[in-house]
Coordinates of C-alpha atoms in Angstrom, one line a residue:
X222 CA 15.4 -26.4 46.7
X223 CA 17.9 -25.0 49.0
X224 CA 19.2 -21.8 48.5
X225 CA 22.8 -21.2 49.3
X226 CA 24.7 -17.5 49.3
X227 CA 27.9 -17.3 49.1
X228 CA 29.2 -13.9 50.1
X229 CA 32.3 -12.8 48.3
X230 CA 33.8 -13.6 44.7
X231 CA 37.4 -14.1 45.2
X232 CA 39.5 -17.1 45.4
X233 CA 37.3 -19.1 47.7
X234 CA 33.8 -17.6 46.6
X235 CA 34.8 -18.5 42.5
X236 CA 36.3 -21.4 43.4
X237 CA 33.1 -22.8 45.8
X238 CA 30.8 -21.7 43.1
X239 CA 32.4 -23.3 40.2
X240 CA 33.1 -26.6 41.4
X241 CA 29.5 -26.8 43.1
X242 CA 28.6 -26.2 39.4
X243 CA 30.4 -29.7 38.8
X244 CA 28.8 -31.6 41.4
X245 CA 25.7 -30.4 42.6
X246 CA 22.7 -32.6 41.2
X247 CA 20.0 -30.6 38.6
X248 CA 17.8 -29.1 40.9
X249 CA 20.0 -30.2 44.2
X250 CA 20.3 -26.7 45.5
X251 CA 20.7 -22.7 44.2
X252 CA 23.8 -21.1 44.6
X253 CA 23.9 -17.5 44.0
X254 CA 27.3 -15.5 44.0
X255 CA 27.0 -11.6 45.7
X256 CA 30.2 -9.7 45.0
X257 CA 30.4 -5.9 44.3
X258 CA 32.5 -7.0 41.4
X259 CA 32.2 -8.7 38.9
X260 CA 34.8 -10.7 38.3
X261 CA 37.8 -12.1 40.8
X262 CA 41.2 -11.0 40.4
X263 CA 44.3 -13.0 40.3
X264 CA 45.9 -11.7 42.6
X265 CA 49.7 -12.9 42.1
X266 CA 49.4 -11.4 38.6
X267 CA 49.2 -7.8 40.1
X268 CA 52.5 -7.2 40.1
X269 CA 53.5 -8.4 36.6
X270 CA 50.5 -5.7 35.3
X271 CA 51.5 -2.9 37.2
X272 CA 54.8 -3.2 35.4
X273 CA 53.0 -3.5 32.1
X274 CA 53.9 -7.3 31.7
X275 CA 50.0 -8.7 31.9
X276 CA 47.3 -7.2 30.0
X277 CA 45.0 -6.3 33.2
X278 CA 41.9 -7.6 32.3
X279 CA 43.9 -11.1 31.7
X280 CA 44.3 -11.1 35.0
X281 CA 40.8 -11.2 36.2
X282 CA 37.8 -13.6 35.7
X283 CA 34.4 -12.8 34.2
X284 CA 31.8 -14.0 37.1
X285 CA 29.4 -14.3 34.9
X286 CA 30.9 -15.7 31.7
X287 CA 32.4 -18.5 33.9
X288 CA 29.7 -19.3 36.0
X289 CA 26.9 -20.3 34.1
X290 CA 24.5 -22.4 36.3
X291 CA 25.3 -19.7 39.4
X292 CA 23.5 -16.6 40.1
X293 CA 25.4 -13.5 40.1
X294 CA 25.0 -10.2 41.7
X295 CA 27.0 -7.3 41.8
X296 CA 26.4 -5.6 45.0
X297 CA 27.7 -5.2 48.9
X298 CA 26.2 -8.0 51.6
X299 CA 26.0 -5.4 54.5
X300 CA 24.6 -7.7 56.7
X301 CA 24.0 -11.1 57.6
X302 CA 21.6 -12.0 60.1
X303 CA 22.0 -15.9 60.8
X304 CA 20.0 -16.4 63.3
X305 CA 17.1 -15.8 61.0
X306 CA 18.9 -16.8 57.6
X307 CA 18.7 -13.6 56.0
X308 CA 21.2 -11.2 54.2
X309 CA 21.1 -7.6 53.4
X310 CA 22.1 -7.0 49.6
X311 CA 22.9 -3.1 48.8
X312 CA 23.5 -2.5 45.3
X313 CA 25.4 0.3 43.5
X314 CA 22.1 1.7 42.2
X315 CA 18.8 1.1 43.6
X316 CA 17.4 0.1 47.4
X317 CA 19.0 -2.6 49.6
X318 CA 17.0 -5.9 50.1
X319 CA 16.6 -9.1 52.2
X320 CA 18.1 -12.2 50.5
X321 CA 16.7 -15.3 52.5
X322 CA 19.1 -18.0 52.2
X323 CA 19.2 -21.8 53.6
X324 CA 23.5 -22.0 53.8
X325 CA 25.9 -19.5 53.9
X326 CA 29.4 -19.4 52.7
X327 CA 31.3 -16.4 54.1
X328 CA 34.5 -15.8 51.0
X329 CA 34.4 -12.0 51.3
X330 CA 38.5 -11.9 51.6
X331 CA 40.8 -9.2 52.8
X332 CA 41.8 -5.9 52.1
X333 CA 45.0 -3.8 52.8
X334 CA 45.7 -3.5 56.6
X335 CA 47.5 0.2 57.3
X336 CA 48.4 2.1 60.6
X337 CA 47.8 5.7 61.2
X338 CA 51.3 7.3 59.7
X339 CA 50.6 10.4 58.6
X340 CA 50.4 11.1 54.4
X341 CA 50.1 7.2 53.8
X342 CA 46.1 7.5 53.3
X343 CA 46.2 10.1 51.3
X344 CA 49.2 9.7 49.0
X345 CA 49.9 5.6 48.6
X346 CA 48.5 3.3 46.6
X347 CA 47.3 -0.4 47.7
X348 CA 48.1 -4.0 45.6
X349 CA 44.8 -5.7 46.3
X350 CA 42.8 -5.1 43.0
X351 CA 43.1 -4.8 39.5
X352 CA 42.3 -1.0 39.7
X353 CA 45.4 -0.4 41.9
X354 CA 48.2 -2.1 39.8
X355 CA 46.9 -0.4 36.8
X356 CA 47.0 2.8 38.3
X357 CA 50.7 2.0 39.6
X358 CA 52.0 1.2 35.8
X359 CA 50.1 4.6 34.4
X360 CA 51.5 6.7 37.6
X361 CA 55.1 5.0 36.8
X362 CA 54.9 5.6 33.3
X363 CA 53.6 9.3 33.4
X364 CA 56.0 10.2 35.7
X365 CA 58.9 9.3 33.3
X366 CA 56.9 11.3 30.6
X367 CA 57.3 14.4 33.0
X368 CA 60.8 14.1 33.8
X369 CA 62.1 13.8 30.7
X370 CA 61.4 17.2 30.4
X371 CA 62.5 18.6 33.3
X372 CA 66.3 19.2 33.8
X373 CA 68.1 17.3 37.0
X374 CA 67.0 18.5 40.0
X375 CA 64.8 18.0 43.1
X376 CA 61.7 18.0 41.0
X377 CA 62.7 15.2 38.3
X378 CA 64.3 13.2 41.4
X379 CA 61.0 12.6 43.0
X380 CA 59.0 11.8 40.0
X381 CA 61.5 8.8 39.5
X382 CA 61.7 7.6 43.1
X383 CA 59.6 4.4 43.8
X384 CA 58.7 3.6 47.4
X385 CA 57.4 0.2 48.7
X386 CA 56.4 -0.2 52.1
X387 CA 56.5 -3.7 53.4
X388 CA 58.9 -6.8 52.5
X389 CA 56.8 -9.7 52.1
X390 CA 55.9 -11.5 48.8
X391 CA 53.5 -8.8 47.6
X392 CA 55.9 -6.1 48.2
X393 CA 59.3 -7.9 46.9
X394 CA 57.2 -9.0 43.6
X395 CA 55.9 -5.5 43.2
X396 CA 59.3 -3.9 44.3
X397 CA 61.5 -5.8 41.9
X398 CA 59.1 -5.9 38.9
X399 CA 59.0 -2.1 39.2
X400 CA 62.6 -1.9 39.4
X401 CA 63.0 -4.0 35.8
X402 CA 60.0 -2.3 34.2
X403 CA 61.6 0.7 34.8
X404 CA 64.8 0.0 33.7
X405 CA 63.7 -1.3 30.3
X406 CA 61.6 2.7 30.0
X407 CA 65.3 4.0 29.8
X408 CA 65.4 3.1 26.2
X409 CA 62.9 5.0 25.5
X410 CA 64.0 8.2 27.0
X411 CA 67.4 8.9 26.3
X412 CA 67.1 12.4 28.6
X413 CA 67.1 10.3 31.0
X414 CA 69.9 7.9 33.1
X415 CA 69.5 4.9 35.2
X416 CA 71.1 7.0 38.0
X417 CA 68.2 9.1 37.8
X418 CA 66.0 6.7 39.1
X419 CA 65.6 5.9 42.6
X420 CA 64.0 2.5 44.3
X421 CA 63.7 2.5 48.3
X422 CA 61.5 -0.8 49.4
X423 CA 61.1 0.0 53.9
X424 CA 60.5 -3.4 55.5
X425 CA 60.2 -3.0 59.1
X426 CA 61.3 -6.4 60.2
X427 CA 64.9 -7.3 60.2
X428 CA 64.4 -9.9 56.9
X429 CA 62.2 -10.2 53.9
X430 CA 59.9 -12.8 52.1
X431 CA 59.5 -15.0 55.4
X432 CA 57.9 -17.4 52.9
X433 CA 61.6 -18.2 52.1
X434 CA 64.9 -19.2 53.4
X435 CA 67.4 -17.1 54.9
X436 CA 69.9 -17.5 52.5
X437 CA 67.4 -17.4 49.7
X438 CA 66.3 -13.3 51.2
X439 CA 69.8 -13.0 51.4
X440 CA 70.2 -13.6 47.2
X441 CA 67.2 -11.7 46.5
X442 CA 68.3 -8.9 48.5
X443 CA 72.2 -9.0 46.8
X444 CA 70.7 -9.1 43.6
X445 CA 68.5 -6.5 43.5
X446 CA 71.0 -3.9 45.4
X447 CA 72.9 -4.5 42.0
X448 CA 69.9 -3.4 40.4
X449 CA 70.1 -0.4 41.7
X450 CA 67.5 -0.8 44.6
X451 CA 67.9 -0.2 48.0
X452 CA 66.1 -2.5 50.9
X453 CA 65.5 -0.6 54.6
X454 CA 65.8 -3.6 57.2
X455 CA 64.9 -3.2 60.7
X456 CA 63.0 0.6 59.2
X457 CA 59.8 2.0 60.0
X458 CA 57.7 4.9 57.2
X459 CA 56.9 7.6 60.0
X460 CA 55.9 10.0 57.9
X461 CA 54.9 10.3 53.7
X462 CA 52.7 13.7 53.9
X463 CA 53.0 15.1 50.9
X464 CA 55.1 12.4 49.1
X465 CA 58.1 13.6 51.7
X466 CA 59.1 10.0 53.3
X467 CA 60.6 10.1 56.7
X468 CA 62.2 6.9 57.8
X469 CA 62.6 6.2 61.4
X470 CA 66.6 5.8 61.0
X471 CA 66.5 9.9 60.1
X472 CA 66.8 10.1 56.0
X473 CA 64.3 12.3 54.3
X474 CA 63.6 12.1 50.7
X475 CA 61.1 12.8 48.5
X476 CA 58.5 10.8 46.4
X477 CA 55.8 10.1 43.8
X478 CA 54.6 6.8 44.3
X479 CA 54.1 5.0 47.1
X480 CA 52.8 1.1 47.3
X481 CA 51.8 -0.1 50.6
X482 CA 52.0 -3.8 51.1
X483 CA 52.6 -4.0 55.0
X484 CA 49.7 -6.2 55.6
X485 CA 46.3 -7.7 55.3
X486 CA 43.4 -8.0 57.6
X487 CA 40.1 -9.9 57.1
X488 CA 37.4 -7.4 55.0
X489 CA 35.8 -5.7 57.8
X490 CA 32.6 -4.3 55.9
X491 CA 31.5 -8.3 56.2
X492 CA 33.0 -9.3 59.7
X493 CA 31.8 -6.3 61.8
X494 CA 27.9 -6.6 59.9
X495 CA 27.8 -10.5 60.8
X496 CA 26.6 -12.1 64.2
X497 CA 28.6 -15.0 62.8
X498 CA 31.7 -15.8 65.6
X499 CA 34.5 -14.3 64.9
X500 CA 38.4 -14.8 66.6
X501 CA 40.5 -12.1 68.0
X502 CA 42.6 -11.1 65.0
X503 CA 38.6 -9.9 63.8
X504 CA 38.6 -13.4 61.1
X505 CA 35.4 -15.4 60.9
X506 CA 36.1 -18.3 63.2
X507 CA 36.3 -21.9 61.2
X508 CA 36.5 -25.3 62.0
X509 CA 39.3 -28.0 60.0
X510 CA 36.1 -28.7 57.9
X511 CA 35.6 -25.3 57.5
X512 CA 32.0 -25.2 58.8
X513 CA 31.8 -21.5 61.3
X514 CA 32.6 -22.3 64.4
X515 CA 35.2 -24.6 66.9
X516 CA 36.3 -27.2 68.6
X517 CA 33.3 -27.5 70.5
X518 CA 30.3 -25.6 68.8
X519 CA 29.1 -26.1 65.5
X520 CA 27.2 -22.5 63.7
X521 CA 24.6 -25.2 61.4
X522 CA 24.4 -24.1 57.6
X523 CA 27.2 -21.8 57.8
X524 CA 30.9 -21.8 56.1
X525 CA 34.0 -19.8 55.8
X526 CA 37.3 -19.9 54.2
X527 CA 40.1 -17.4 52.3
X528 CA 41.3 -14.7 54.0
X529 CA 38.3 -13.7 55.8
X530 CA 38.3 -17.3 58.3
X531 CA 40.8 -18.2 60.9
X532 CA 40.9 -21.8 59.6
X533 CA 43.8 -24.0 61.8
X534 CA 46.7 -24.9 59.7
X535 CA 46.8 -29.2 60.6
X536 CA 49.6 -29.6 59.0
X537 CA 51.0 -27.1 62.0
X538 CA 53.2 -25.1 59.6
X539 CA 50.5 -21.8 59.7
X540 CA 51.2 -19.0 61.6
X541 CA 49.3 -19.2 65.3
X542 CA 47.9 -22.8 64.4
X543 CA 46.3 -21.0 61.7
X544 CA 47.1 -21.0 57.5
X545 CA 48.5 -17.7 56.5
X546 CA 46.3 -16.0 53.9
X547 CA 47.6 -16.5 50.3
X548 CA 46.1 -17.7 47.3
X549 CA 47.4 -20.9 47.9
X550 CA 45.2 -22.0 51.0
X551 CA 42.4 -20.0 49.4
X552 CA 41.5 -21.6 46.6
X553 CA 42.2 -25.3 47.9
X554 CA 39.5 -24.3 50.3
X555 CA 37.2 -23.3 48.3
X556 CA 36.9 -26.4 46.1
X557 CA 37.2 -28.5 49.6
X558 CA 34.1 -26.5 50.6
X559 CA 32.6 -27.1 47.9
X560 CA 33.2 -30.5 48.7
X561 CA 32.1 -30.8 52.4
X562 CA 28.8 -28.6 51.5
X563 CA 27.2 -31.3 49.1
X564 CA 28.1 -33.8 51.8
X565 CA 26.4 -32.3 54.1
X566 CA 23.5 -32.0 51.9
X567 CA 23.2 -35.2 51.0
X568 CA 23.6 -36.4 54.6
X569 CA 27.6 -37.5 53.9
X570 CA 30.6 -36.7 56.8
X571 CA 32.6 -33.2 55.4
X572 CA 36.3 -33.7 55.5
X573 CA 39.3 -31.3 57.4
X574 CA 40.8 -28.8 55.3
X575 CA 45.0 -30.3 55.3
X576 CA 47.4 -28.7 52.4
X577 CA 51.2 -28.7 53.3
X578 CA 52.3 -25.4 52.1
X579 CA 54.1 -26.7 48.5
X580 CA 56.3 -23.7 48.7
X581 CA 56.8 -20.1 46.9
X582 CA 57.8 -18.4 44.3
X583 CA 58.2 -14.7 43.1
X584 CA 58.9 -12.8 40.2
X585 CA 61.9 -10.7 40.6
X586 CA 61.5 -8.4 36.9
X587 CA 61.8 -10.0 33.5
X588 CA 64.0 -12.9 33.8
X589 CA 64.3 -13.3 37.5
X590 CA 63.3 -15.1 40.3
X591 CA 63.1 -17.1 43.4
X592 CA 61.8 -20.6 44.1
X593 CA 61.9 -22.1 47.7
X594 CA 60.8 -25.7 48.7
X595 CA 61.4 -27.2 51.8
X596 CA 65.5 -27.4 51.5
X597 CA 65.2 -26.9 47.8
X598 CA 66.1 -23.5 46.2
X599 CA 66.6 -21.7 43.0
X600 CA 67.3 -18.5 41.9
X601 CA 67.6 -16.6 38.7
X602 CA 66.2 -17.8 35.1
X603 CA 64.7 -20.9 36.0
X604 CA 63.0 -19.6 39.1
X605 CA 61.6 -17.2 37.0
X606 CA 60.3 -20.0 34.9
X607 CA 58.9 -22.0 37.3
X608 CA 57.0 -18.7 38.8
X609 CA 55.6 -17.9 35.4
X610 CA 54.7 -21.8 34.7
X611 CA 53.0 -22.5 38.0
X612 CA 50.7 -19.0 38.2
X613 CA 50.1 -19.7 34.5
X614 CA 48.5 -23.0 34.8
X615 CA 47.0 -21.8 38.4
X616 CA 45.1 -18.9 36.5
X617 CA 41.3 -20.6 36.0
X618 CA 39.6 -21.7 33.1
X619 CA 41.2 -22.5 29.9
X620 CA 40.3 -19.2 28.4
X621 CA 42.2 -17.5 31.0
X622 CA 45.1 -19.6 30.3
X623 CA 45.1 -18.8 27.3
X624 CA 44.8 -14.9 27.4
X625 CA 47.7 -14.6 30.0
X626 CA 50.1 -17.0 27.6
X627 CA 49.6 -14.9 24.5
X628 CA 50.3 -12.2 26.3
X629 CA 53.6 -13.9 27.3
X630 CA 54.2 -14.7 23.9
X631 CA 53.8 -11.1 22.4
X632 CA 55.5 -9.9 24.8
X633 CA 58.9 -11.7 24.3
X634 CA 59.0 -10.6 20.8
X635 CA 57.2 -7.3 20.6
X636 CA 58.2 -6.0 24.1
X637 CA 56.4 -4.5 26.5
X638 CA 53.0 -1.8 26.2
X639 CA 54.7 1.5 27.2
X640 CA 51.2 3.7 26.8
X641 CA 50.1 5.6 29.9
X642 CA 46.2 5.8 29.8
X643 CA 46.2 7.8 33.3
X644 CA 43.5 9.7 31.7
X645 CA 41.0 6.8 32.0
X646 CA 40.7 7.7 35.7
X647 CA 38.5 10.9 34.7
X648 CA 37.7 10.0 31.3
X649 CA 35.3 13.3 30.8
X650 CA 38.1 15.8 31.4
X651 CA 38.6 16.6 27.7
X652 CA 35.3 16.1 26.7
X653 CA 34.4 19.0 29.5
X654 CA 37.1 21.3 28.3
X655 CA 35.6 22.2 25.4
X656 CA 32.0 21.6 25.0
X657 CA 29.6 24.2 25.0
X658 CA 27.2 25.1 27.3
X659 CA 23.9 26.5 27.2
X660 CA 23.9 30.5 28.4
X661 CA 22.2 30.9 32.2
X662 CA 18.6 31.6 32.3
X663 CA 17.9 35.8 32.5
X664 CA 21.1 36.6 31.0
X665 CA 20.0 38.4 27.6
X666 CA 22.5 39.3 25.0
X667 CA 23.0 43.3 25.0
X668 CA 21.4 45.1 21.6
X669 CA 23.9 45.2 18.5
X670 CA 25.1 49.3 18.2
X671 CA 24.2 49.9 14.5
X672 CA 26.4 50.9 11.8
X673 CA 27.2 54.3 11.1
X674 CA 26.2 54.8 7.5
X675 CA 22.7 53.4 8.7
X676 CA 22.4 55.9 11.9
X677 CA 22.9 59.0 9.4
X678 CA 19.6 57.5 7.3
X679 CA 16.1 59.1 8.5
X680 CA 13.8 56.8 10.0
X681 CA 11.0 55.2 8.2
X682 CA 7.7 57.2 7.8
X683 CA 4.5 55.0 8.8
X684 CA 1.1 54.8 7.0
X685 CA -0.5 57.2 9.3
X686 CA 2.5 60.0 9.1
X687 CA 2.3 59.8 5.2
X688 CA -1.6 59.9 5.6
X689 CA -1.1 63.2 7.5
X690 CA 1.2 64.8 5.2
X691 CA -1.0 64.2 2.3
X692 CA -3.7 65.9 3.9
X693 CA -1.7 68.9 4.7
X694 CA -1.0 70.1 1.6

């Protein structure tokens, strides 16, 4: 039976494995799934949970609960050696080993893509994972815990300033949904005003959300300047050490959060341990049909797709003659390769990879949105609508679904969870505080003084000093 790997659980990696689950034979091939999670995120949902709108583990999907034929391992590929059809698995606990495998599907995705500006590595957060978003909400909501005791000043300012580097969808999503989240905390704290809160999103680029029109960026950025927020076109971050943002136009302010969303690049833990081709821009290098390779050479028993391959865009709407990296592309490409790679195990032709982008939407904060399609745009309510109704019914599996709709639901009558758990992040501090510890070895307690009305008693006489006595006399 063949064995095929598929490195990386994401969008493509899922996606591969669960439709191969549909049409794969009984005993047609083993798949096994190596991911150093275990479960893949939904990644458009990340902003809607870091601003406490999406329970966070609704956003993600169980490897292992939804893929029941597949065999899943939680641990790092850091290797792959194709020549000889081998893969090096390192888990979390325990020794790496070699993972012989017949096909090999490369999925392993992206991660966030930064430049060396002083501060940013040490004081931002990223939006790629479920861990990230959570932490973003708790830092938010913590912060407006702390200033609402503090009186106005320097100190309260920057614990309710909110900076977002980079203007794409990610960024606007996160930006805006921040913006509303926060507004709606105001009820809650009646120390504090919405003047007291501060939004600065730094998009270096002279326009956002290239995914849209001009004159739908041009709405989005209108209406959330009346929101209080303020957009930096045509601005570079030079400088964030110590939460102190310099902007390249010459303001200085002062910060305590900052989300990074300027950029993606192809996960290089995979790419750089690989002897698999890869393209210039450091992405795995994939044919239409998304087998590894190009125009003219063809690497046998190996695939690629997501944000990891350089797969070209047919329909010539991608950027560079290649499809941008988004959820979209991903996950049609995954259940395409699924696709191609029981063809070509049965002996069949594998088809091109050819999606015509449908269009986007984003989440602008409870109630508002933007919708872009071709020509077609909307803005506002029913944007918002449509952006919750399509990423909905996109979320897999039915129990998913169903999760992320209750949630919806509760929400819209009960409101939105205000509860920080920052404290999850080191769970033992409390416990540490005040448990007792056992006294170093050597150190011996020092001898109890005794009491005076004991001192002023004579000592007891032993058997041998009475014996003495007796004799004596």
């Amino acid at each position: 039976m063949p064995k095929i790997l598929i490195v990386g659980g994401g969008y493509a990696g899922f996606y591969t494995a669960w439709k191969l689950e549909k049409w794969l034979r009984p005993g047609e091939a083993e798949v096994t799934v190596v991911d150093p999670l275990p479960y893949m995120t939904y990644q458009p949902f990340l902003p809607e949970v870091a601003a406490g709108s999406i329970e966070a583990r609704h956003s993600v999907v169980s490897l292992r609960r939804h893929l029941k034929k597949t065999n899943v391992i939680t641990a790092k590929v850091t290797g792959i050696d194709h020549a000889s059809k081998t893969a090096t698995i390192t888990p979390e606990a325990g020794e790496p080993w070699q993972f012989d495998y017949d096909v090999v599907v490369v999925t392993g995705g992206a991660v966030s893509r930064t430049f060396p500006i002083p501060g940013v590595a040490d004081q931002a957060y990223g939006l790629k994972t479920i861990e990230e978003a959570v932490a973003i909400r708790d830092r938010l909501l913590t912060n407006f815990d702390k200033a609402a005791n503090l009186p106005a000043g320097p100190e309260r300012d920057r614990l309710l300033t909110v900076v977002v580097v980079g203007g794409g969808f990610a960024g606007i999503e996160v930006f805006a949904e921040l913006r509303s989240f926060a507004s709606a905390l105001l009820e809650f704290y009646p120390q504090l005003s919405f003047d007291d809160t501060h939004f600065h999103l730094i998009e270096a680029m002279g326009r956002i959300m290239p995914e849209v029109s001009l004159p739908t960026s041009h709405w989005v950025i209108k209406h959330l300047a009346q929101r209080g927020a303020e957009i930096h076109l045509d601005t570079q971050l030079t400088s964030a050490v110590d939460g102190r943002i310099e902007l390249s136009t010459g303001e200085t302010f002062e910060t305590d959060l900052i989300v990074w969303t300027a950029g993606v690049m192809a996960n290089p833990a995979i790419v750089r341990t690989s002897d698999l081709p890869v393209e210039e821009r450091g992405r795995i290098k994939a044919r239409p049909d998304l087998r590894v390779g190009d125009e003219d050479d063809i690497v046998a028993d190996a695939w690629a797709a997501g944000d990891i391959a350089a797969v070209p865009d047919l329909t010539g709407g991608g950027v560079g003659g290649y499809c941008v990296p988004n959820a979209q592309h991903a996950v049609r490409q995954g259940k395409l390769m699924a696709k191609n790679i029981v063809a070509v195990l049965r002996g069949e032709e594998p088809k091109d990879y050819f999606h015509k982008n449908l269009g986007a939407v984003a989440g602008l904060g409870i109630g508002s949105g933007a919708f872009q399609s071709g020509k077609i745009a909307i803005t506002g309510l029913l944007a918002w609508f449509a952006h919750r109704g399509y990423h909905g019914l996109a979320m897999p599996t039915w129990e998913r679904k169903f999760r992320v709709f209750w949630g919806w639901w509760n929400n819209f009558w009960l409101g939105r969870d205000i509860v920080s758990l920052s404290a999850v992040q080191n769970p033992r501090a409390e416990f540490e505080r005040f448990a007792a510890r056992p006294k170093p070895a050597g150190e011996v307690a020092a001898p109890a003084a005794p009491a005076k009305s004991e001192a002023k008693k004579p000592a007891a006489k032993s058997a041998k000093q009475v014996e003495k006595a007796v004799a004596a006399k």
